[in-house]
PDB file of N, CA and C in Angstrom:
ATOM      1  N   UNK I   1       0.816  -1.180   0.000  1.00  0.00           N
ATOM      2  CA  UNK I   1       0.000   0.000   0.000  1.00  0.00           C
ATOM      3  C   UNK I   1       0.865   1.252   0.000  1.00  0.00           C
ATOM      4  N   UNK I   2       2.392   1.182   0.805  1.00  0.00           N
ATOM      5  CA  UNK I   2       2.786   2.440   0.882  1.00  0.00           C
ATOM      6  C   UNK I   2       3.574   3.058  -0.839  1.00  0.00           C
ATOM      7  N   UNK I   3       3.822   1.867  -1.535  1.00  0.00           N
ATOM      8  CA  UNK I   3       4.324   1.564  -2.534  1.00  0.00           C
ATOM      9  C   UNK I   3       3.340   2.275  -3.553  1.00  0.00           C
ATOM     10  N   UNK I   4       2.030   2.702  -3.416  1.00  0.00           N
ATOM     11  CA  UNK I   4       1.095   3.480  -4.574  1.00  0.00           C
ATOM     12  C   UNK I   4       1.139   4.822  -4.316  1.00  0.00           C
ATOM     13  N   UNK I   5       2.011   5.541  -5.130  1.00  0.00           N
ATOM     14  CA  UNK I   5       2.572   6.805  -5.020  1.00  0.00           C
ATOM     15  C   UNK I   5       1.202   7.772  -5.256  1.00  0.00           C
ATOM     16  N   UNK I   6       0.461   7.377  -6.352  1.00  0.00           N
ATOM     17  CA  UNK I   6      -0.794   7.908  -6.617  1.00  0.00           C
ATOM     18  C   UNK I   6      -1.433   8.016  -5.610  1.00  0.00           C
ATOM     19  N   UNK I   7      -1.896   7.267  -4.791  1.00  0.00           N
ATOM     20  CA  UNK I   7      -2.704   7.157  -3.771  1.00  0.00           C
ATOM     21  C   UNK I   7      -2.105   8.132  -2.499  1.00  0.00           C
ATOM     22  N   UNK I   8      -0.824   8.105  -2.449  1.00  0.00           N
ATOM     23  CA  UNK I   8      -0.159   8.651  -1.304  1.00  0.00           C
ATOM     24  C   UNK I   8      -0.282   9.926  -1.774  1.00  0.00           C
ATOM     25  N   UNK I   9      -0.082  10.464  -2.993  1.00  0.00           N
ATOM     26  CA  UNK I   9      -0.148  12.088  -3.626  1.00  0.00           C
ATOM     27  C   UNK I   9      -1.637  12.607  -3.448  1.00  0.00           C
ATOM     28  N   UNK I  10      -2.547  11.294  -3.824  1.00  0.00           N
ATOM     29  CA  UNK I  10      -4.186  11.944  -3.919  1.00  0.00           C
ATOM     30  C   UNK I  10      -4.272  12.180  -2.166  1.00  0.00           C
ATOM     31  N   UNK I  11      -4.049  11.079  -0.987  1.00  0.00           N
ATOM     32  CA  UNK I  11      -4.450  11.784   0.114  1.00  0.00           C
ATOM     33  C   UNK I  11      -3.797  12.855   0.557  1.00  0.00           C
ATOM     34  N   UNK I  12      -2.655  13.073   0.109  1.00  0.00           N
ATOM     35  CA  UNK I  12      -1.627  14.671   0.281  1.00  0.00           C
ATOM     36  C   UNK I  12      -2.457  15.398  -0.215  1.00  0.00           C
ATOM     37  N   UNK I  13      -2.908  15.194  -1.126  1.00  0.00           N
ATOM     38  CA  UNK I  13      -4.211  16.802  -2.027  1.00  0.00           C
ATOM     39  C   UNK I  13      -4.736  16.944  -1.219  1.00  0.00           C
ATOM     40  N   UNK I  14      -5.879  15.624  -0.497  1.00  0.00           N
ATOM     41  CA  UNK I  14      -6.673  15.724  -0.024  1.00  0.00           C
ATOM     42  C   UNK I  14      -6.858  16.472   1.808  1.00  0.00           C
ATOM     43  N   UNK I  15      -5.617  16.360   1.787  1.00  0.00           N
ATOM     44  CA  UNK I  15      -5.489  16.953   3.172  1.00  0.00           C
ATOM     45  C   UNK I  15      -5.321  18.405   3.347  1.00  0.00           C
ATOM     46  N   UNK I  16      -4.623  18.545   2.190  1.00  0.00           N
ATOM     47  CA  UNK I  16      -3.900  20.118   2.018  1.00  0.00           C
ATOM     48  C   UNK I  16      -5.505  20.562   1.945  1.00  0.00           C
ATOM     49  N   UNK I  17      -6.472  20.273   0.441  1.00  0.00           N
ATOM     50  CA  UNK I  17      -7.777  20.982   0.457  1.00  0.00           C
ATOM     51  C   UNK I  17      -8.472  20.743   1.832  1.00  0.00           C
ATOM     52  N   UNK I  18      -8.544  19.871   2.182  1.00  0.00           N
ATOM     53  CA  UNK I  18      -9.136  19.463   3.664  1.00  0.00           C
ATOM     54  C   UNK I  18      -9.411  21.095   4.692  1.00  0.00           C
ATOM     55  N   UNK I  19      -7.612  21.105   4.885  1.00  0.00           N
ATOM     56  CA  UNK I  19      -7.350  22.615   5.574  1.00  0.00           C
ATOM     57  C   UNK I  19      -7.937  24.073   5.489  1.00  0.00           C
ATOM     58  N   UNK I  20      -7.847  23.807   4.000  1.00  0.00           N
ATOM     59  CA  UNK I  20      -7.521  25.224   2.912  1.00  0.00           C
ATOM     60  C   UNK I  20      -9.391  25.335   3.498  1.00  0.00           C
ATOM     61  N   UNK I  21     -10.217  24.336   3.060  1.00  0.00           N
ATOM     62  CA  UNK I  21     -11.680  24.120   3.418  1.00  0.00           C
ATOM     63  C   UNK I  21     -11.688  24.370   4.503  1.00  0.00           C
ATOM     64  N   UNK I  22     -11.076  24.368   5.855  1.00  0.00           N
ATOM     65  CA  UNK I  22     -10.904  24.222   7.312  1.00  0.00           C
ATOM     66  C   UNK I  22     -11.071  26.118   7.573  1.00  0.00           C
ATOM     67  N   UNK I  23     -10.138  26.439   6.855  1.00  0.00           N
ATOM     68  CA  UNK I  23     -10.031  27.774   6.937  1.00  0.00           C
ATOM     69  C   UNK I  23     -10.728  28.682   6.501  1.00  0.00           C
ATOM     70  N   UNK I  24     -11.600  28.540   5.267  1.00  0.00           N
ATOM     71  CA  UNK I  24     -12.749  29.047   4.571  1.00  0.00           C
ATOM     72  C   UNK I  24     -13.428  29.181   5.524  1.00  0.00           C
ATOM     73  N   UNK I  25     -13.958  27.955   5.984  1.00  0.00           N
ATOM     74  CA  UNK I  25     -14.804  27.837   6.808  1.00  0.00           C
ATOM     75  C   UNK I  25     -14.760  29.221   8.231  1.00  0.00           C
ATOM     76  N   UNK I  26     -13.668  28.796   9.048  1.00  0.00           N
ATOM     77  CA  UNK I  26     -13.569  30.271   9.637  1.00  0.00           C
ATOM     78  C   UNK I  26     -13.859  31.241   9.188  1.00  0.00           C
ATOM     79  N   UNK I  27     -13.427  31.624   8.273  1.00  0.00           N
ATOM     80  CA  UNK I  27     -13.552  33.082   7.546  1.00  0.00           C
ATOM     81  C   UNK I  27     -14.672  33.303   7.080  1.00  0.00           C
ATOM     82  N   UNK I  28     -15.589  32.014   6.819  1.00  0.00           N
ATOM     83  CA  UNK I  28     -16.793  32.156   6.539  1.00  0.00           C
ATOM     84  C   UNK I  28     -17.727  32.593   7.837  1.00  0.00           C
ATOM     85  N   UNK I  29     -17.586  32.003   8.945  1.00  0.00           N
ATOM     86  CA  UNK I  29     -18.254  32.422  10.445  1.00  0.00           C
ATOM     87  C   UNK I  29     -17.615  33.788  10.767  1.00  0.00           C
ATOM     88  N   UNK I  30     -16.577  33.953  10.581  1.00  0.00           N
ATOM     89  CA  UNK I  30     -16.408  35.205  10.971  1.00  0.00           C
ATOM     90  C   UNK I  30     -17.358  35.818  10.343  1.00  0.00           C
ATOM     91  N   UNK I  31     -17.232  36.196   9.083  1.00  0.00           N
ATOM     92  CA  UNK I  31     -18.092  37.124   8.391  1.00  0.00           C
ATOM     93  C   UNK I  31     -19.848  37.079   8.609  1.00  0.00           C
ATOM     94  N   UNK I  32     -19.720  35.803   8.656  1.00  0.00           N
ATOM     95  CA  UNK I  32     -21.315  35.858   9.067  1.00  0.00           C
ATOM     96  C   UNK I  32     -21.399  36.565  10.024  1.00  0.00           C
ATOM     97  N   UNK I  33     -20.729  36.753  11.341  1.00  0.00           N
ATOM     98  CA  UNK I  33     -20.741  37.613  12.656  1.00  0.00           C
ATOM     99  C   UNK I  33     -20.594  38.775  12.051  1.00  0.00           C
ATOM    100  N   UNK I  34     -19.776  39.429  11.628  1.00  0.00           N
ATOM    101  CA  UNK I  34     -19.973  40.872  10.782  1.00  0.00           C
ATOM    102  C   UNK I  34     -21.165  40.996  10.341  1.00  0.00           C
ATOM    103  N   UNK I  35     -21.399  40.667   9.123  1.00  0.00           N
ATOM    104  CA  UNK I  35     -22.517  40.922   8.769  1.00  0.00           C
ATOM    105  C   UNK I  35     -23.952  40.941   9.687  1.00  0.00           C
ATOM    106  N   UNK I  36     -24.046  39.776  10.683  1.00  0.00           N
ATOM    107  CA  UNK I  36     -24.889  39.762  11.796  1.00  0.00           C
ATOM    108  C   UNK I  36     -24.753  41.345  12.187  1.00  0.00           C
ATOM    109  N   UNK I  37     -23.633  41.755  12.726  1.00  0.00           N
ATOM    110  CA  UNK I  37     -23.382  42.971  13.352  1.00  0.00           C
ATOM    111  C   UNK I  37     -23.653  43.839  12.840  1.00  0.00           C
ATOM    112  N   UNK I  38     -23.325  44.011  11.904  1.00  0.00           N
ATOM    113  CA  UNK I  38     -23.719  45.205  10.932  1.00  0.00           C
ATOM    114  C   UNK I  38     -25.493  45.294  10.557  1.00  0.00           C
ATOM    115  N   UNK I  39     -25.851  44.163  10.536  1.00  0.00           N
ATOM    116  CA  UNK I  39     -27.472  44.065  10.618  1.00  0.00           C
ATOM    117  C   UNK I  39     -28.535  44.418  11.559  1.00  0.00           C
ATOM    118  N   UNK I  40     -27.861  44.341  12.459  1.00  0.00           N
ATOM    119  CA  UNK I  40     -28.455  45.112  13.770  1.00  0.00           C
ATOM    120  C   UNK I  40     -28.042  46.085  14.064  1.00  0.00           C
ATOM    121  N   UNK I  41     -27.249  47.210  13.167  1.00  0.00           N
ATOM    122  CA  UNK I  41     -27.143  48.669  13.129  1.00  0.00           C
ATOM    123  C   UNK I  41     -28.392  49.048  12.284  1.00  0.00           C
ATOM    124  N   UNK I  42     -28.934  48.443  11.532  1.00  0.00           N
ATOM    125  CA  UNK I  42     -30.201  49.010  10.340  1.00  0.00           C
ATOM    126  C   UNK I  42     -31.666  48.871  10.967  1.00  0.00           C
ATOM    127  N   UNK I  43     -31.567  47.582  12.131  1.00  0.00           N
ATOM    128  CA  UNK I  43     -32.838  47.458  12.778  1.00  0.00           C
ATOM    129  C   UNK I  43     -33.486  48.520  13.055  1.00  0.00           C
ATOM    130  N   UNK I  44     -33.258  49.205  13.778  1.00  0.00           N
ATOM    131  CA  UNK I  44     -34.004  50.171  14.390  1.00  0.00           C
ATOM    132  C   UNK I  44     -34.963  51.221  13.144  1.00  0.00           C
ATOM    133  N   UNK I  45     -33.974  51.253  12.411  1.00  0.00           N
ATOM    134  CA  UNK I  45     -34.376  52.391  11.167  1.00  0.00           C
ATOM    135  C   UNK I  45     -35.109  51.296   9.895  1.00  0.00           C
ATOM    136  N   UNK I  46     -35.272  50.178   9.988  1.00  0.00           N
ATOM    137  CA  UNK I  46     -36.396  49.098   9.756  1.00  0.00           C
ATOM    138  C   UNK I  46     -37.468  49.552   9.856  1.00  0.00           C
ATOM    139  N   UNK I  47     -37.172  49.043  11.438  1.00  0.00           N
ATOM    140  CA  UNK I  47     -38.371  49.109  12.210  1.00  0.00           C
ATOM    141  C   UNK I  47     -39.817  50.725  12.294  1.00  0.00           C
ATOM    142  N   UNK I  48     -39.140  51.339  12.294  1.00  0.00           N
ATOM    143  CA  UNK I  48     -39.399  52.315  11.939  1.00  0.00           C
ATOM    144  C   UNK I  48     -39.522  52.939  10.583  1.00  0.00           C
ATOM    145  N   UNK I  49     -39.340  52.414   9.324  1.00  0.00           N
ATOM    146  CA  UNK I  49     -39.759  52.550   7.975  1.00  0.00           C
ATOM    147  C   UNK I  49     -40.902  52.001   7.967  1.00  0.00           C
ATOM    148  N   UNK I  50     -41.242  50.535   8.617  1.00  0.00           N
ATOM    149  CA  UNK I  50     -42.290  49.758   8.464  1.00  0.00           C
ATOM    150  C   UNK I  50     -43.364  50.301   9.110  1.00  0.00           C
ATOM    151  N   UNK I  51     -43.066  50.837  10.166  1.00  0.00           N
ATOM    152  CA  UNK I  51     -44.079  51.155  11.193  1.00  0.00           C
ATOM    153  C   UNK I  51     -44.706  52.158  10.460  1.00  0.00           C
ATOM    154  N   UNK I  52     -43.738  53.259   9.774  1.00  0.00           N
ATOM    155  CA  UNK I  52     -44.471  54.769   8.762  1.00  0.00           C
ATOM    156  C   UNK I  52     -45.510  54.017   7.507  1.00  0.00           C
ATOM    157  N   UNK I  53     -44.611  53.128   6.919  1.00  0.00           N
ATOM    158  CA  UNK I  53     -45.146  52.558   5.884  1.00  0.00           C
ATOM    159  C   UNK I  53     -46.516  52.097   6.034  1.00  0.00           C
ATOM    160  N   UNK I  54     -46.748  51.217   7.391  1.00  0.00           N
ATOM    161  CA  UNK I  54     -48.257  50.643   7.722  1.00  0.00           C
ATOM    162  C   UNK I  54     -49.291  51.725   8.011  1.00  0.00           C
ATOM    163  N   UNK I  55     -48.186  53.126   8.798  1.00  0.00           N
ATOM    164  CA  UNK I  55     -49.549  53.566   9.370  1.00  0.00           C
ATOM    165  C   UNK I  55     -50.122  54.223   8.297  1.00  0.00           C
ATOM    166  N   UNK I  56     -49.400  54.808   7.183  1.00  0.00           N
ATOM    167  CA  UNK I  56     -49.609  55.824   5.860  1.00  0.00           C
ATOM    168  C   UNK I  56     -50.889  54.816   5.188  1.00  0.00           C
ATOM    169  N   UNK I  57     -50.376  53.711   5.217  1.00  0.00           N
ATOM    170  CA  UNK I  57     -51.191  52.915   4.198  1.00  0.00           C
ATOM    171  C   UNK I  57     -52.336  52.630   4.833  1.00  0.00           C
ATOM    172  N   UNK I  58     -52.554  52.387   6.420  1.00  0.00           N
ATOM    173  CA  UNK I  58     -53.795  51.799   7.260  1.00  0.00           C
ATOM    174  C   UNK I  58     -54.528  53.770   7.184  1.00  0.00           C
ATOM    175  N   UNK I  59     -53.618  54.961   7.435  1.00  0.00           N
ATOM    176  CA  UNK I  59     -54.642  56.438   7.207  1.00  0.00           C
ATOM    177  C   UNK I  59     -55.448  56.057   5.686  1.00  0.00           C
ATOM    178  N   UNK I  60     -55.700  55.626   5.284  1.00  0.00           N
ATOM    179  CA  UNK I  60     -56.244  55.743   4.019  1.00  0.00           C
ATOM    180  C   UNK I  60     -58.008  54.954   4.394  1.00  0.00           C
ATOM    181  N   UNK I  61     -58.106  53.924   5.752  1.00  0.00           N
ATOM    182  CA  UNK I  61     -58.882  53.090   5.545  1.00  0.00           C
ATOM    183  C   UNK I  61     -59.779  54.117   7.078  1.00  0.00           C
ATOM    184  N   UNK I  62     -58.975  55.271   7.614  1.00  0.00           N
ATOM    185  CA  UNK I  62     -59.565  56.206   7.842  1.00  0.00           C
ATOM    186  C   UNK I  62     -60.452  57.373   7.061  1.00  0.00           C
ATOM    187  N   UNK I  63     -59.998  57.791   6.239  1.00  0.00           N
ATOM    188  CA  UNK I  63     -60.445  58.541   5.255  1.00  0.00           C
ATOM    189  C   UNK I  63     -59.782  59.075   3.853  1.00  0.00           C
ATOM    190  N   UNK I  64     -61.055  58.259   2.936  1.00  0.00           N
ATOM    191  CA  UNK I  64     -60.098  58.633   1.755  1.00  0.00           C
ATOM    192  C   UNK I  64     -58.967  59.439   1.155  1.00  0.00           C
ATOM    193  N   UNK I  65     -59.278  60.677   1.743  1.00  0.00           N
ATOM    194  CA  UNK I  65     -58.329  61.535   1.520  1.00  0.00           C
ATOM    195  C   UNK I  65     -56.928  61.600   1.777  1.00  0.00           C
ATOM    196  N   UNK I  66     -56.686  60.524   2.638  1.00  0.00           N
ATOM    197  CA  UNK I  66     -55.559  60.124   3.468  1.00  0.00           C
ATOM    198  C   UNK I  66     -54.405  58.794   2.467  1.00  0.00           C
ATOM    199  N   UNK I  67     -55.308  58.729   0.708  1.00  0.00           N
ATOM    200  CA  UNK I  67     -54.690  57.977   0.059  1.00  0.00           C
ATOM    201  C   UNK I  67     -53.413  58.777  -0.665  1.00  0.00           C
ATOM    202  N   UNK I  68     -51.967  57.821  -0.519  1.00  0.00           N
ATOM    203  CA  UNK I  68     -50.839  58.298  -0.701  1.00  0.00           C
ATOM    204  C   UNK I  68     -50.534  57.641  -1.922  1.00  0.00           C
ATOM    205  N   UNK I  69     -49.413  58.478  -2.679  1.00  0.00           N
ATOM    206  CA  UNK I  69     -48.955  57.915  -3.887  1.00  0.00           C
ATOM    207  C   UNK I  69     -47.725  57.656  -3.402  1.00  0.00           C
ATOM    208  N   UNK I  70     -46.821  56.212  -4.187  1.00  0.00           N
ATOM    209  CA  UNK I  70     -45.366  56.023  -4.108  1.00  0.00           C
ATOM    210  C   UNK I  70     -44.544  57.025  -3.578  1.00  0.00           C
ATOM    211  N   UNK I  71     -44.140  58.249  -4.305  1.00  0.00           N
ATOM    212  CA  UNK I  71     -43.726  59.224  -4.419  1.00  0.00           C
ATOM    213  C   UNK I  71     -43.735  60.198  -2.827  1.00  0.00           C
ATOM    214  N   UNK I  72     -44.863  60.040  -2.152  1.00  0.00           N
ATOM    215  CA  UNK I  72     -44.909  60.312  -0.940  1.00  0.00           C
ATOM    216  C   UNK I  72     -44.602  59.923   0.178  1.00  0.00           C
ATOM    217  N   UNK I  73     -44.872  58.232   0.081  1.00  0.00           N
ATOM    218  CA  UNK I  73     -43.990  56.965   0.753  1.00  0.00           C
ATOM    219  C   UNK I  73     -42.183  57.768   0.934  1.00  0.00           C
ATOM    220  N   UNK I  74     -41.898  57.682  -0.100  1.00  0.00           N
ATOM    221  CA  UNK I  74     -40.692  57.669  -0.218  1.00  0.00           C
ATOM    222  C   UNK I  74     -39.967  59.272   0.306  1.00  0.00           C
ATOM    223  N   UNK I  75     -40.468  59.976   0.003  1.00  0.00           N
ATOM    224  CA  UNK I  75     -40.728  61.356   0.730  1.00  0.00           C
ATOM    225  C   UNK I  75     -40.679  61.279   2.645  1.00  0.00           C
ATOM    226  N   UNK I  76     -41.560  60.804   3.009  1.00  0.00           N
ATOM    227  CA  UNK I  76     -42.076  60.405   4.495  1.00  0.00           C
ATOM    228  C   UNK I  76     -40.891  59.796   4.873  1.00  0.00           C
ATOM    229  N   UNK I  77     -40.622  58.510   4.086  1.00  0.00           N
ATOM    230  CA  UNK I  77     -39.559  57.687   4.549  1.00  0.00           C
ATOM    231  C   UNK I  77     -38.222  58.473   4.533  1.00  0.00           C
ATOM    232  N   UNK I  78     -37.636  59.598   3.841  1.00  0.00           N
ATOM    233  CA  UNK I  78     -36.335  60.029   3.394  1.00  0.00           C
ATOM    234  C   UNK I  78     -36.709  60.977   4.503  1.00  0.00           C
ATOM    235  N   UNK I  79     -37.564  61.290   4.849  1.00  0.00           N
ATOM    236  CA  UNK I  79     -37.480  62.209   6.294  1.00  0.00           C
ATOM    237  C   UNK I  79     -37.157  61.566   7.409  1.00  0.00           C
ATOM    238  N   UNK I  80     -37.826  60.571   7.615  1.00  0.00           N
ATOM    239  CA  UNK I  80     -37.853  60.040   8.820  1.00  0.00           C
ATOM    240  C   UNK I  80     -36.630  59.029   8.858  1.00  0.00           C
ATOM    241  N   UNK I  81     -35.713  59.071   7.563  1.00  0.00           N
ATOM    242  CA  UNK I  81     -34.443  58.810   7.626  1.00  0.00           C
ATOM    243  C   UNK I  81     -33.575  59.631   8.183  1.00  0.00           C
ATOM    244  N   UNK I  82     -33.813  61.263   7.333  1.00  0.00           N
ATOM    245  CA  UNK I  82     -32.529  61.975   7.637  1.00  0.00           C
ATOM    246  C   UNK I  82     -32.689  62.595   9.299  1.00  0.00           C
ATOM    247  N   UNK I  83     -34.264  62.640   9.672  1.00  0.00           N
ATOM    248  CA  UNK I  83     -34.288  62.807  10.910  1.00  0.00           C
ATOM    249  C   UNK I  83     -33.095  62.229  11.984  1.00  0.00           C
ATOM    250  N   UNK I  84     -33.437  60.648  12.085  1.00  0.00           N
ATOM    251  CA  UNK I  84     -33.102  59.707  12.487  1.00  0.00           C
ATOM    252  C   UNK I  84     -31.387  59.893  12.416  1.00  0.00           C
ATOM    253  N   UNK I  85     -31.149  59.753  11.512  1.00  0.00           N
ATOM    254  CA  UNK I  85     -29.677  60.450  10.918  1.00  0.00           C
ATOM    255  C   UNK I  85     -29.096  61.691  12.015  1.00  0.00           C
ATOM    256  N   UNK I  86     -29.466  62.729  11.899  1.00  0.00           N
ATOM    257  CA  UNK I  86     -29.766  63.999  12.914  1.00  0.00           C
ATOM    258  C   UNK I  86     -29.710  63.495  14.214  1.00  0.00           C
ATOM    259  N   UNK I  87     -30.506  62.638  14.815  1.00  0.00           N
ATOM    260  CA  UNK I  87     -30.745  62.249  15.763  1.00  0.00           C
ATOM    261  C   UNK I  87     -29.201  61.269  16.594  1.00  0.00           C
ATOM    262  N   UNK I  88     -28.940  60.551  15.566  1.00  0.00           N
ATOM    263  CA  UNK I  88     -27.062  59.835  16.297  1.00  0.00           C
ATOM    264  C   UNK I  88     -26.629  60.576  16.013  1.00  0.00           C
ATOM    265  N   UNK I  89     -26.189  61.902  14.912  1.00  0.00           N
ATOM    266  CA  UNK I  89     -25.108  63.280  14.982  1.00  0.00           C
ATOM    267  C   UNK I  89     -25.856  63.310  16.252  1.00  0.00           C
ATOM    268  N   UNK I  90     -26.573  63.863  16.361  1.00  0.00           N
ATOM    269  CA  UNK I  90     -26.764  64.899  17.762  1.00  0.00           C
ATOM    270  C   UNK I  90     -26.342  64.642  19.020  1.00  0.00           C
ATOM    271  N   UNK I  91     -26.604  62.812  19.017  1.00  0.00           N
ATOM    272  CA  UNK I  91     -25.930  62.238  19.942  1.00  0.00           C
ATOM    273  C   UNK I  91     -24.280  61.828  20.426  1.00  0.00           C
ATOM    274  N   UNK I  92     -24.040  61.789  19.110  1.00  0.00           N
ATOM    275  CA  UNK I  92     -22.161  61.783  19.111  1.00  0.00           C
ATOM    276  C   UNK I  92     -21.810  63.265  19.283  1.00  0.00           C
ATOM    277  N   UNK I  93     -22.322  64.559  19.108  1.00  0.00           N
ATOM    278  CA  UNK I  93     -21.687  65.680  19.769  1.00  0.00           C
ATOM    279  C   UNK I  93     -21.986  65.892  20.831  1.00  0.00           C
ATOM    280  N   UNK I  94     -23.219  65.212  21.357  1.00  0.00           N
ATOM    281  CA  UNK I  94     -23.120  65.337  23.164  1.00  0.00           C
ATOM    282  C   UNK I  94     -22.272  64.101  23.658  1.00  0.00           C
ATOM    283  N   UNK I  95     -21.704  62.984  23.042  1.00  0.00           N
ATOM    284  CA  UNK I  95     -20.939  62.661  23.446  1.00  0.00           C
ATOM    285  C   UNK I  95     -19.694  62.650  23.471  1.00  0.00           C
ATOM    286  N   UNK I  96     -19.250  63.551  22.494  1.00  0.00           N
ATOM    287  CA  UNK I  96     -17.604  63.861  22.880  1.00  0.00           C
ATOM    288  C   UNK I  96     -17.794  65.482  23.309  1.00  0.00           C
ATOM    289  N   UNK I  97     -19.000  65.892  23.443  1.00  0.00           N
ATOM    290  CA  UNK I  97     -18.840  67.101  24.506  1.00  0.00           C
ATOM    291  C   UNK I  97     -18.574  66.364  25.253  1.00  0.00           C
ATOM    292  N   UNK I  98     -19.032  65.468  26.441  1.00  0.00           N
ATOM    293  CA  UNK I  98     -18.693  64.784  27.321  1.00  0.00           C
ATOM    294  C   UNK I  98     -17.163  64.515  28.068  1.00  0.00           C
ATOM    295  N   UNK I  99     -16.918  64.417  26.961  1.00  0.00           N
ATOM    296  CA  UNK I  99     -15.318  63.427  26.875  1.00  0.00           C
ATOM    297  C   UNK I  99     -14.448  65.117  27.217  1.00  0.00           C
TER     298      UNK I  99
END
């Protein structure tokens, strides 16, 4: 058996990719944790698109007049973005006033 050079070269491949796969793999969990992380910086401002989005669309089943076009959605929402936006500035200059 030790005498089949082929065989001894194919499990040498096979070990080296083995690793090389070993290590992907890490780098693959890491990143998933990043990305996790980074995903729960957007929650909040989600959560709050959806919440504008339902109530705009449920004012309408108050009174007709209360029916919105796309264009306004997106309007509402780019406010209540840059607000939001405004809102962590405002908070990072009271916090290195702090400091």
């Amino acid at each position: 058996m030790l005498d089949n050079v082929e065989l001894i070269n194919t499990l040498d491949e096979t070990k080296t990719k083995a690793s090389e796969v070993a290590e992907k793999l890490k780098l693959a969990a890491k990143t998933a944790d990043e990305v996790e992380k980074n995903r729960d910086i957007y929650r909040p401002v989600a959560k709050r698109g959806a919440i504008l989005f339902f109530i705009l669309a449920e004012m309408a089943n108050i009174n007709s007049m209360y029916q919105y076009a796309l264009s306004a959605y997106v309007e509402v929402s780019l406010f209540a973005l840059l607000y939001y936006v405004y809102l962590l500035l405002k908070q990072l200059k009271y916090n290195i006033c702090i400091l």
